[in-house]
Coordinates of N, CA and C in Angstrom, one line a residue:
X23 N -20.1 6.1 4.0 CA -20.8 5.0 4.7 C -21.0 3.9 3.7
X24 N -21.4 4.2 2.5 CA -21.6 3.1 1.5 C -20.3 2.4 1.2
X25 N -19.2 3.2 1.2 CA -17.9 2.6 1.0 C -17.6 1.6 2.0
X26 N -17.8 1.9 3.3 CA -17.5 1.1 4.4 C -18.4 -0.2 4.4
X27 N -19.7 0.0 4.0 CA -20.6 -1.2 3.9 C -20.1 -2.1 2.9
X28 N -19.6 -1.6 1.8 CA -19.2 -2.5 0.7 C -18.0 -3.3 1.1
X29 N -17.0 -2.6 1.7 CA -15.8 -3.3 2.1 C -16.0 -4.3 3.2
X30 N -16.9 -4.0 4.1 CA -17.3 -4.9 5.2 C -18.0 -6.1 4.6
X31 N -18.9 -5.9 3.7 CA -19.7 -7.0 3.1 C -18.7 -8.0 2.3
X32 N -18.0 -7.4 1.4 CA -17.1 -8.2 0.5 C -16.0 -8.9 1.3
X33 N -15.4 -8.2 2.3 CA -14.3 -8.8 3.0 C -14.8 -10.0 3.9
X34 N -16.0 -9.8 4.4 CA -16.6 -10.9 5.3 C -16.9 -12.1 4.4
X35 N -17.4 -11.9 3.2 CA -17.7 -13.0 2.3 C -16.5 -13.7 1.9
X36 N -15.4 -12.9 1.6 CA -14.2 -13.5 1.1 C -13.5 -14.3 2.3
X37 N -13.6 -13.8 3.5 CA -13.0 -14.5 4.6 C -13.8 -15.8 4.9
X38 N -15.1 -15.8 4.8 CA -15.9 -16.9 5.0 C -15.6 -18.0 3.9
X39 N -15.2 -17.6 2.7 CA -15.0 -18.5 1.6 C -13.5 -19.0 1.6
X40 N -12.7 -18.5 2.6 CA -11.3 -18.9 2.7 C -10.4 -18.3 1.7
X41 N -10.8 -17.1 1.2 CA -10.1 -16.4 0.2 C -9.9 -14.9 0.7
X42 N -9.0 -14.7 1.6 CA -9.0 -13.4 2.3 C -8.6 -12.2 1.5
X43 N -8.0 -12.4 0.3 CA -7.7 -11.3 -0.6 C -8.6 -11.2 -1.8
X44 N -9.6 -12.1 -1.9 CA -10.4 -12.1 -3.1 C -11.4 -11.0 -3.2
X45 N -11.6 -10.3 -2.1 CA -12.6 -9.2 -2.1 C -12.1 -8.0 -2.8
X46 N -10.8 -7.9 -3.0 CA -10.3 -6.7 -3.7 C -10.8 -6.7 -5.2
X47 N -10.7 -7.8 -5.8 CA -11.1 -7.9 -7.2 C -12.6 -7.7 -7.3
X48 N -13.4 -8.3 -6.4 CA -14.8 -8.1 -6.4 C -15.2 -6.6 -6.2
X49 N -14.5 -5.9 -5.3 CA -14.8 -4.5 -5.1 C -14.5 -3.7 -6.4
X50 N -13.4 -4.0 -7.0 CA -13.1 -3.2 -8.2 C -14.1 -3.5 -9.4
X51 N -14.5 -4.8 -9.5 CA -15.5 -5.1 -10.5 C -16.8 -4.5 -10.2
X52 N -17.2 -4.5 -9.0 CA -18.5 -3.8 -8.6 C -18.4 -2.3 -8.9
X53 N -17.2 -1.7 -8.6 CA -17.1 -0.3 -8.8 C -17.2 0.0 -10.3
X54 N -16.6 -0.9 -11.1 CA -16.7 -0.6 -12.6 C -18.1 -0.7 -13.1
X55 N -18.9 -1.5 -12.4 CA -20.3 -1.6 -12.8 C -21.2 -0.5 -12.2
X56 N -20.6 0.3 -11.3 CA -21.3 1.3 -10.6 C -22.1 0.9 -9.4
X57 N -21.8 -0.4 -8.9 CA -22.6 -0.9 -7.8 C -21.9 -0.6 -6.5
X58 N -20.6 -0.2 -6.5 CA -19.9 0.2 -5.3 C -18.9 1.3 -5.7
X59 N -18.3 1.8 -4.7 CA -17.2 2.7 -4.9 C -15.9 2.2 -4.2
X60 N -14.8 2.6 -4.7 CA -13.5 2.2 -4.1 C -13.1 3.3 -3.1
X61 N -13.1 3.0 -1.8 CA -12.9 4.1 -0.8 C -11.6 4.8 -0.9
X62 N -10.6 4.2 -1.5 CA -9.3 4.8 -1.6 C -9.0 5.4 -3.0
X63 N -10.1 5.5 -3.8 CA -9.9 6.1 -5.1 C -9.8 7.6 -5.0
X64 N -8.7 8.2 -5.2 CA -8.4 9.6 -5.1 C -7.7 10.1 -6.4
X65 N -7.9 11.4 -6.7 CA -7.2 11.9 -7.9 C -5.8 12.2 -7.6
X66 N -5.4 12.5 -6.4 CA -4.0 12.9 -6.1 C -3.3 11.9 -5.3
X67 N -1.9 11.9 -5.4 CA -1.1 11.0 -4.5 C -1.3 11.3 -3.1
X68 N -1.0 10.3 -2.2 CA -1.2 10.4 -0.8 C -0.3 11.6 -0.3
X69 N -0.9 12.5 0.5 CA -0.3 13.7 1.0 C 1.0 13.4 1.8
X70 N 1.0 12.3 2.5 CA 2.2 11.9 3.3 C 3.3 11.5 2.4
X71 N 3.0 10.9 1.3 CA 4.1 10.6 0.3 C 4.6 11.8 -0.3
X72 N 3.8 12.7 -0.7 CA 4.2 14.0 -1.4 C 5.1 14.8 -0.4
X73 N 4.6 14.9 0.9 CA 5.4 15.6 1.9 C 6.8 15.0 2.1
X74 N 6.8 13.7 2.2 CA 8.1 13.0 2.4 C 9.0 13.2 1.2
X75 N 8.5 13.1 0.0 CA 9.3 13.2 -1.2 C 9.8 14.7 -1.4
X76 N 8.9 15.6 -1.1 CA 9.2 17.0 -1.2 C 10.3 17.5 -0.3
X77 N 10.3 16.9 0.9 CA 11.3 17.3 2.0 C 12.7 16.8 1.5
X78 N 12.7 15.7 0.7 CA 14.0 15.2 0.3 C 14.4 15.7 -1.1
X79 N 13.5 16.5 -1.7 CA 13.7 17.0 -3.1 C 14.1 15.8 -4.0
X80 N 13.3 14.8 -3.9 CA 13.6 13.6 -4.7 C 13.5 13.9 -6.2
X81 N 14.4 13.5 -6.9 CA 14.4 13.5 -8.4 C 15.3 12.3 -8.8
X82 N 14.7 11.2 -9.2 CA 15.4 10.0 -9.1 C 15.5 9.3 -10.5
X83 N 15.9 10.0 -11.5 CA 16.1 9.4 -12.8 C 17.0 8.2 -12.7
X84 N 16.5 7.1 -13.3 CA 17.3 5.9 -13.4 C 17.1 4.9 -12.2
X85 N 16.5 5.4 -11.1 CA 16.4 4.5 -10.0 C 15.0 3.8 -10.1
X86 N 14.9 2.7 -9.5 CA 13.7 1.8 -9.6 C 12.8 1.9 -8.4
X87 N 11.5 2.0 -8.6 CA 10.5 2.1 -7.5 C 9.5 1.0 -7.7
X88 N 9.0 0.5 -6.6 CA 7.9 -0.5 -6.7 C 6.8 0.0 -5.8
X89 N 5.5 0.0 -6.3 CA 4.4 0.4 -5.5 C 3.5 -0.8 -5.2
X90 N 3.3 -1.1 -3.9 CA 2.5 -2.2 -3.5 C 1.1 -1.9 -3.5
X91 N 0.2 -2.8 -4.1 CA -1.2 -2.5 -4.0 C -1.6 -1.2 -4.7
X92 N -1.2 -1.0 -5.9 CA -1.3 0.3 -6.5 C -2.7 0.8 -6.8
X93 N -3.7 0.0 -6.8 CA -5.0 0.5 -7.1 C -5.0 1.1 -8.5
X94 N -5.6 2.3 -8.5 CA -5.7 3.0 -9.8 C -4.5 3.8 -10.2
X95 N -3.4 3.8 -9.4 CA -2.2 4.3 -9.8 C -1.8 5.7 -9.4
X96 N -2.5 6.3 -8.4 CA -2.2 7.7 -8.1 C -0.8 7.9 -7.6
X97 N -0.3 7.0 -6.7 CA 1.0 7.1 -6.1 C 2.1 6.7 -7.1
X98 N 1.8 5.7 -7.9 CA 2.7 5.2 -8.9 C 3.0 6.3 -9.9
X99 N 2.0 7.0 -10.4 CA 2.2 8.1 -11.3 C 3.0 9.2 -10.8
X100 N 2.8 9.5 -9.5 CA 3.6 10.5 -8.8 C 5.1 10.2 -8.8
X101 N 5.4 8.9 -8.4 CA 6.8 8.5 -8.4 C 7.4 8.5 -9.8
X102 N 6.6 8.1 -10.8 CA 7.0 8.2 -12.2 C 7.4 9.6 -12.6
X103 N 6.6 10.5 -12.2 CA 6.9 11.9 -12.5 C 8.1 12.4 -11.9
X104 N 8.5 11.8 -10.7 CA 9.7 12.2 -10.1 C 11.0 11.7 -10.8
X105 N 10.7 10.7 -11.7 CA 11.9 10.2 -12.4 C 12.2 8.7 -12.1
X106 N 11.5 8.1 -11.2 CA 11.7 6.7 -10.9 C 11.2 5.8 -12.0
X107 N 12.0 4.8 -12.4 CA 11.5 3.8 -13.2 C 10.5 2.9 -12.4
X108 N 9.2 3.1 -12.5 CA 8.3 2.6 -11.5 C 7.5 1.4 -12.0
X109 N 7.5 0.4 -11.2 CA 6.6 -0.8 -11.4 C 5.5 -0.7 -10.3
X110 N 4.3 -0.9 -10.7 CA 3.2 -0.9 -9.7 C 2.3 -2.1 -9.9
X111 N 2.0 -2.7 -8.8 CA 1.2 -4.0 -8.9 C 0.0 -4.0 -8.0
X112 N -0.9 -4.8 -8.4 CA -2.1 -5.0 -7.6 C -2.6 -6.4 -7.8
X113 N -3.2 -7.0 -6.8 CA -3.7 -8.4 -6.9 C -5.0 -8.4 -7.7
X114 N -5.6 -7.2 -7.9 CA -6.8 -7.2 -8.7 C -6.5 -6.9 -10.2
X115 N -6.8 -7.8 -11.1 CA -6.6 -7.5 -12.5 C -7.4 -6.3 -13.0
X116 N -8.6 -6.2 -12.5 CA -9.4 -5.0 -12.9 C -8.8 -3.7 -12.5
X117 N -8.3 -3.6 -11.3 CA -7.6 -2.4 -10.9 C -6.4 -2.1 -11.8
X118 N -5.7 -3.1 -12.2 CA -4.5 -2.9 -13.0 C -5.0 -2.4 -14.4
X119 N -6.0 -3.0 -14.9 CA -6.5 -2.6 -16.3 C -7.0 -1.2 -16.3
X120 N -7.7 -0.8 -15.2 CA -8.3 0.5 -15.1 C -7.2 1.5 -14.9
X121 N -6.2 1.2 -14.2 CA -5.0 2.1 -14.0 C -4.4 2.4 -15.3
X122 N -4.2 1.4 -16.2 CA -3.6 1.6 -17.5 C -4.5 2.5 -18.3
X123 N -5.8 2.3 -18.2 CA -6.7 3.1 -19.0 C -6.8 4.5 -18.6
X124 N -6.6 4.7 -17.3 CA -6.7 6.1 -16.7 C -5.4 6.9 -17.1
X125 N -4.3 6.2 -17.3 CA -3.0 6.8 -17.5 C -2.4 6.4 -18.8
X126 N -3.1 6.7 -20.0 CA -2.5 6.3 -21.3 C -1.2 7.0 -21.5
X127 N -0.2 6.2 -22.0 CA 1.1 6.8 -22.3 C 2.0 6.9 -21.1
X128 N 1.5 6.3 -19.9 CA 2.3 6.4 -18.7 C 3.6 5.6 -18.8
X129 N 4.7 6.1 -18.2 CA 5.9 5.3 -18.1 C 5.9 4.2 -17.1
X130 N 4.8 4.2 -16.2 CA 4.7 3.2 -15.2 C 4.3 1.9 -15.8
X131 N 5.0 0.8 -15.3 CA 4.6 -0.5 -15.7 C 3.6 -1.1 -14.6
X132 N 2.4 -1.3 -15.1 CA 1.4 -1.9 -14.2 C 1.2 -3.4 -14.4
X133 N 1.3 -4.1 -13.4 CA 1.2 -5.6 -13.5 C 0.3 -6.1 -12.4
X134 N -0.3 -7.3 -12.7 CA -1.1 -8.0 -11.7 C -0.1 -9.0 -11.0
X135 N -0.1 -8.9 -9.6 CA 0.8 -9.8 -8.9 C 0.3 -9.9 -7.4
X136 N 0.8 -10.9 -6.8 CA 0.4 -11.2 -5.4 C 1.6 -10.8 -4.5
X137 N 1.4 -10.0 -3.5 CA 2.5 -9.6 -2.6 C 3.1 -10.8 -2.0
X138 N 2.4 -11.9 -1.7 CA 2.9 -13.0 -1.0 C 3.5 -14.0 -1.9
X139 N 3.4 -13.8 -3.2 CA 4.0 -14.7 -4.2 C 4.4 -13.9 -5.4
X140 N 5.4 -13.0 -5.2 CA 5.8 -12.0 -6.3 C 6.7 -12.7 -7.3
X141 N 7.0 -12.0 -8.4 CA 8.0 -12.5 -9.4 C 9.4 -12.6 -8.7
X142 N 10.1 -13.7 -9.0 CA 11.4 -13.9 -8.3 C 12.4 -12.8 -8.5
X143 N 12.3 -12.2 -9.7 CA 13.3 -11.2 -10.0 C 13.1 -9.8 -9.3
X144 N 12.0 -9.7 -8.6 CA 11.8 -8.5 -7.8 C 12.6 -8.5 -6.5
X145 N 13.0 -9.6 -6.0 CA 13.7 -9.7 -4.8 C 15.0 -8.8 -4.8
X146 N 15.1 -7.9 -3.9 CA 16.2 -7.0 -3.8 C 16.4 -6.1 -5.0
X147 N 15.3 -5.8 -5.7 CA 15.5 -5.2 -7.0 C 15.1 -3.8 -7.1
X148 N 14.7 -3.1 -6.0 CA 14.1 -1.8 -6.1 C 14.8 -0.8 -5.1
X149 N 15.0 0.4 -5.6 CA 15.7 1.4 -4.7 C 14.6 2.0 -3.7
X150 N 13.4 2.0 -4.1 CA 12.3 2.5 -3.2 C 11.1 1.6 -3.4
X151 N 10.6 1.1 -2.2 CA 9.4 0.3 -2.2 C 8.4 1.2 -1.4
X152 N 7.2 1.4 -1.9 CA 6.1 2.1 -1.3 C 5.0 1.2 -0.9
X153 N 4.7 1.1 0.4 CA 3.5 0.4 0.9 C 2.6 1.5 1.6
X154 N 1.5 1.8 0.9 CA 0.7 2.8 1.4 C -0.8 2.3 1.6
X155 N -1.1 2.1 2.8 CA -2.5 1.7 3.2 C -3.0 0.4 2.7
X156 N -2.1 -0.6 2.5 CA -2.6 -1.8 1.9 C -2.6 -3.0 2.9
X157 N -1.5 -3.1 3.7 CA -1.4 -4.3 4.6 C -2.5 -4.1 5.7
X158 N -2.9 -2.9 6.0 CA -4.0 -2.8 7.0 C -5.3 -3.3 6.5
X159 N -5.5 -3.6 5.3 CA -6.7 -4.2 4.7 C -6.7 -5.7 4.8
X160 N -5.6 -6.3 5.2 CA -5.5 -7.8 5.3 C -5.8 -8.3 6.6
X161 N -6.4 -9.5 6.7 CA -6.7 -10.1 8.0 C -5.5 -10.6 8.7
X162 N -5.5 -10.8 10.0 CA -4.3 -11.0 10.8 C -3.4 -12.1 10.2
X163 N -3.9 -13.3 9.8 CA -3.0 -14.3 9.4 C -2.3 -14.0 8.1
X164 N -2.9 -13.2 7.2 CA -2.2 -12.8 6.0 C -1.3 -11.6 6.3
X165 N -1.8 -10.7 7.2 CA -1.0 -9.6 7.5 C 0.4 -9.9 8.1
X166 N 0.4 -11.0 8.9 CA 1.7 -11.4 9.5 C 2.7 -11.8 8.4
X167 N 2.3 -12.5 7.4 CA 3.2 -12.8 6.3 C 3.6 -11.6 5.5
X168 N 2.7 -10.7 5.4 CA 2.9 -9.5 4.5 C 4.0 -8.6 5.1
X169 N 4.1 -8.5 6.4 CA 5.1 -7.6 7.0 C 6.5 -7.9 6.4
X170 N 6.9 -9.1 6.4 CA 8.2 -9.4 5.8 C 8.2 -9.3 4.3
X171 N 7.1 -9.7 3.7 CA 7.1 -9.7 2.2 C 7.3 -8.3 1.6
X172 N 6.7 -7.3 2.3 CA 6.8 -6.0 1.7 C 8.2 -5.5 1.6
X173 N 9.1 -5.9 2.5 CA 10.5 -5.4 2.4 C 11.4 -6.2 1.5
X174 N 11.0 -7.4 1.1 CA 11.9 -8.3 0.3 C 12.3 -7.6 -1.0
X175 N 11.5 -6.8 -1.7 CA 12.0 -6.2 -2.9 C 13.0 -5.0 -2.7
X176 N 13.3 -4.6 -1.5 CA 14.1 -3.5 -1.3 C 15.6 -3.9 -1.5
X177 N 16.2 -3.1 -2.4 CA 17.6 -3.4 -2.8 C 18.6 -3.0 -1.7
X178 N 19.8 -3.5 -1.7 CA 20.8 -3.0 -0.8 C 21.0 -1.5 -1.0
X179 N 21.0 -0.8 0.1 CA 21.0 0.7 0.0 C 19.7 1.3 -0.2
X180 N 18.6 0.5 -0.4 CA 17.3 1.1 -0.7 C 16.5 1.4 0.5
X181 N 15.3 1.9 0.2 CA 14.3 2.4 1.2 C 13.0 1.8 1.0
X182 N 12.4 1.5 2.2 CA 10.9 1.1 2.2 C 10.2 2.3 2.9
X183 N 9.2 2.8 2.3 CA 8.3 3.8 3.0 C 7.0 3.2 3.2
X184 N 6.5 3.3 4.5 CA 5.2 2.7 4.9 C 4.3 3.8 5.3
X185 N 3.1 3.9 4.8 CA 2.1 4.8 5.3 C 0.9 4.0 5.7
X186 N 0.4 4.3 6.9 CA -0.7 3.5 7.4 C -1.6 4.2 8.4
X187 N -2.8 3.9 8.5 CA -3.6 4.3 9.6 C -3.1 3.6 10.9
X188 N -3.3 4.3 12.0 CA -2.7 3.7 13.2 C -3.8 3.6 14.3
X189 N -3.4 2.8 15.3 CA -4.2 2.6 16.5 C -3.3 2.4 17.7
X190 N -3.7 2.7 18.9 CA -3.0 2.5 20.1 C -3.0 1.0 20.4
X191 N -2.0 0.5 21.1 CA -1.9 -0.9 21.5 C -3.1 -1.4 22.2
X192 N -3.7 -0.5 23.1 CA -4.8 -1.0 23.9 C -6.2 -0.9 23.2
X193 N -6.2 -0.3 22.0 CA -7.4 -0.2 21.2 C -7.8 -1.5 20.6
X194 N -9.0 -1.9 20.6 CA -9.5 -3.1 19.9 C -9.6 -2.7 18.4
X195 N -9.2 -3.7 17.5 CA -9.3 -3.4 16.1 C -10.8 -3.4 15.7
X196 N -11.2 -2.7 14.6 CA -12.6 -2.7 14.2 C -12.9 -4.1 13.6
X197 N -14.2 -4.2 13.4 CA -14.7 -5.5 13.0 C -14.4 -5.8 11.5
X198 N -14.3 -4.7 10.7 CA -14.1 -4.9 9.2 C -12.9 -4.0 8.8
X199 N -12.3 -4.3 7.7 CA -11.2 -3.5 7.2 C -11.6 -2.1 6.9
X200 N -10.6 -1.2 6.9 CA -9.2 -1.4 7.3 C -9.0 -1.6 8.8
X201 N -7.9 -2.3 9.1 CA -7.6 -2.6 10.5 C -6.3 -1.7 10.8
X202 N -6.5 -0.6 11.4 CA -5.3 0.3 11.6 C -4.2 -0.5 12.4
X203 N -2.9 -0.1 12.1 CA -1.8 -0.8 12.6 C -1.3 -0.2 13.9
X204 N -0.8 -1.1 14.8 CA -0.2 -0.6 16.1 C 1.3 -0.3 15.8
X205 N 2.0 0.3 16.8 CA 3.4 0.6 16.6 C 4.2 -0.7 16.4
X206 N 3.8 -1.8 17.2 CA 4.5 -3.0 17.0 C 4.4 -3.6 15.6
X207 N 3.2 -3.4 15.0 CA 3.0 -3.9 13.6 C 3.8 -3.1 12.6
X208 N 3.9 -1.8 12.9 CA 4.8 -1.0 12.0 C 6.2 -1.5 12.1
X209 N 6.7 -1.7 13.3 CA 8.1 -2.2 13.5 C 8.3 -3.5 12.7
X210 N 7.2 -4.3 12.6 CA 7.4 -5.6 11.9 C 7.7 -5.5 10.5
X211 N 7.6 -4.4 9.9 CA 8.0 -4.2 8.5 C 9.5 -4.4 8.3
X212 N 10.2 -4.3 9.4 CA 11.7 -4.4 9.3 C 12.2 -5.9 9.3
X213 N 11.3 -6.8 9.3 CA 11.6 -8.2 9.5 C 12.6 -8.8 8.4
X214 N 12.5 -8.2 7.2 CA 13.3 -8.8 6.1 C 14.7 -8.1 6.1
X215 N 15.3 -7.8 7.2 CA 16.6 -7.3 7.2 C 16.7 -5.8 7.1
X216 N 15.6 -5.1 7.3 CA 15.6 -3.6 7.2 C 15.9 -3.0 8.5
X217 N 16.5 -1.8 8.4 CA 16.7 -1.0 9.6 C 15.8 0.2 9.7
X218 N 15.1 0.4 10.8 CA 14.3 1.6 10.9 C 15.1 2.9 10.9
X219 N 14.7 3.8 10.1 CA 15.3 5.1 10.0 C 14.5 6.1 10.8
X220 N 13.2 6.1 10.6 CA 12.3 7.1 11.2 C 10.9 6.5 11.2
X221 N 10.3 6.5 12.4 CA 8.8 6.2 12.5 C 8.1 7.4 13.1
X222 N 7.3 8.0 12.3 CA 6.6 9.2 12.7 C 5.1 8.9 13.1
X223 N 4.8 9.3 14.3 CA 3.5 9.2 14.9 C 2.8 10.6 14.5
X224 N 1.9 10.5 13.5 CA 1.3 11.8 13.0 C -0.2 11.8 13.4
X225 N -0.6 12.9 14.0 CA -2.0 13.0 14.4 C -2.6 14.2 13.9
X226 N -3.7 14.0 13.2 CA -4.5 15.1 12.6 C -5.9 15.0 13.1
X227 N -6.3 16.0 13.9 CA -7.6 16.0 14.6 C -7.8 14.7 15.4
X228 N -6.8 14.3 16.0 CA -6.9 13.1 16.9 C -6.8 11.8 16.2
X229 N -6.6 11.8 14.9 CA -6.5 10.5 14.1 C -5.0 10.2 14.0
X230 N -4.7 9.0 14.4 CA -3.3 8.5 14.3 C -3.0 8.0 12.9
X231 N -1.9 8.4 12.4 CA -1.3 7.8 11.1 C 0.1 7.6 11.3
X232 N 0.6 6.6 10.6 CA 2.1 6.3 10.7 C 2.7 6.6 9.3
X233 N 3.9 7.2 9.4 CA 4.8 7.2 8.2 C 6.1 6.7 8.7
X234 N 6.6 5.6 8.1 CA 7.8 4.9 8.6 C 8.7 4.7 7.5
X235 N 10.0 5.0 7.7 CA 11.0 4.8 6.7 C 12.0 3.7 7.2
X236 N 12.3 2.8 6.3 CA 13.2 1.7 6.6 C 14.3 1.7 5.6
X237 N 15.5 1.2 5.9 CA 16.6 1.2 5.0 C 17.3 -0.2 5.0
X238 N 17.7 -0.7 3.8 CA 18.5 -1.9 3.8 C 20.0 -1.5 3.7
X239 N 20.8 -2.0 4.6 CA 22.2 -1.7 4.5 C 22.8 -2.1 3.1
X240 N 23.7 -1.3 2.6 CA 24.3 -1.5 1.3 C 25.2 -2.7 1.4

């Protein structure tokens, strides 16, 4: 509950100030002081990522991966262990710094970057792009731009994997983030020339989650 209160408070203040993504850095700095906790701070990589990778027996030495909104690096470190040359970014400088501190000697490259204004050389530069539970934390006007931006770094022949909380089309979105995504919003990740491979509607104890795989033709 404290986690939800912090995200609701900080996101509302950021939206009111016209800075819809500024609350991420504020949350991480508050967490570092012990005044808040980061709701998505976990010790292990996301289970839906691990399940997906295990089913494909991924071992990807020499291939490049990009992790969107990496936070403290749990998913990025997992992809690094699989052999991907992994770059992980977050809009929060504090999150990036703490990720480096938590994983000394890591092969993962952690950088501060904005999804909507990324380095030019990232375009079409990665064999795997992972978007896990990030776009759902963005307000509608930013989220619309993010759908296409997430797929831009996927190289020809590459894959985008999206993991997100879900809601039915007729459900009203909650007042504060995260805002679970509808099926139509999941489909929107294909806007940058990607082809849907598989969109999984996963329900655990009645809670809808999406795992969606997209491919860029070679």
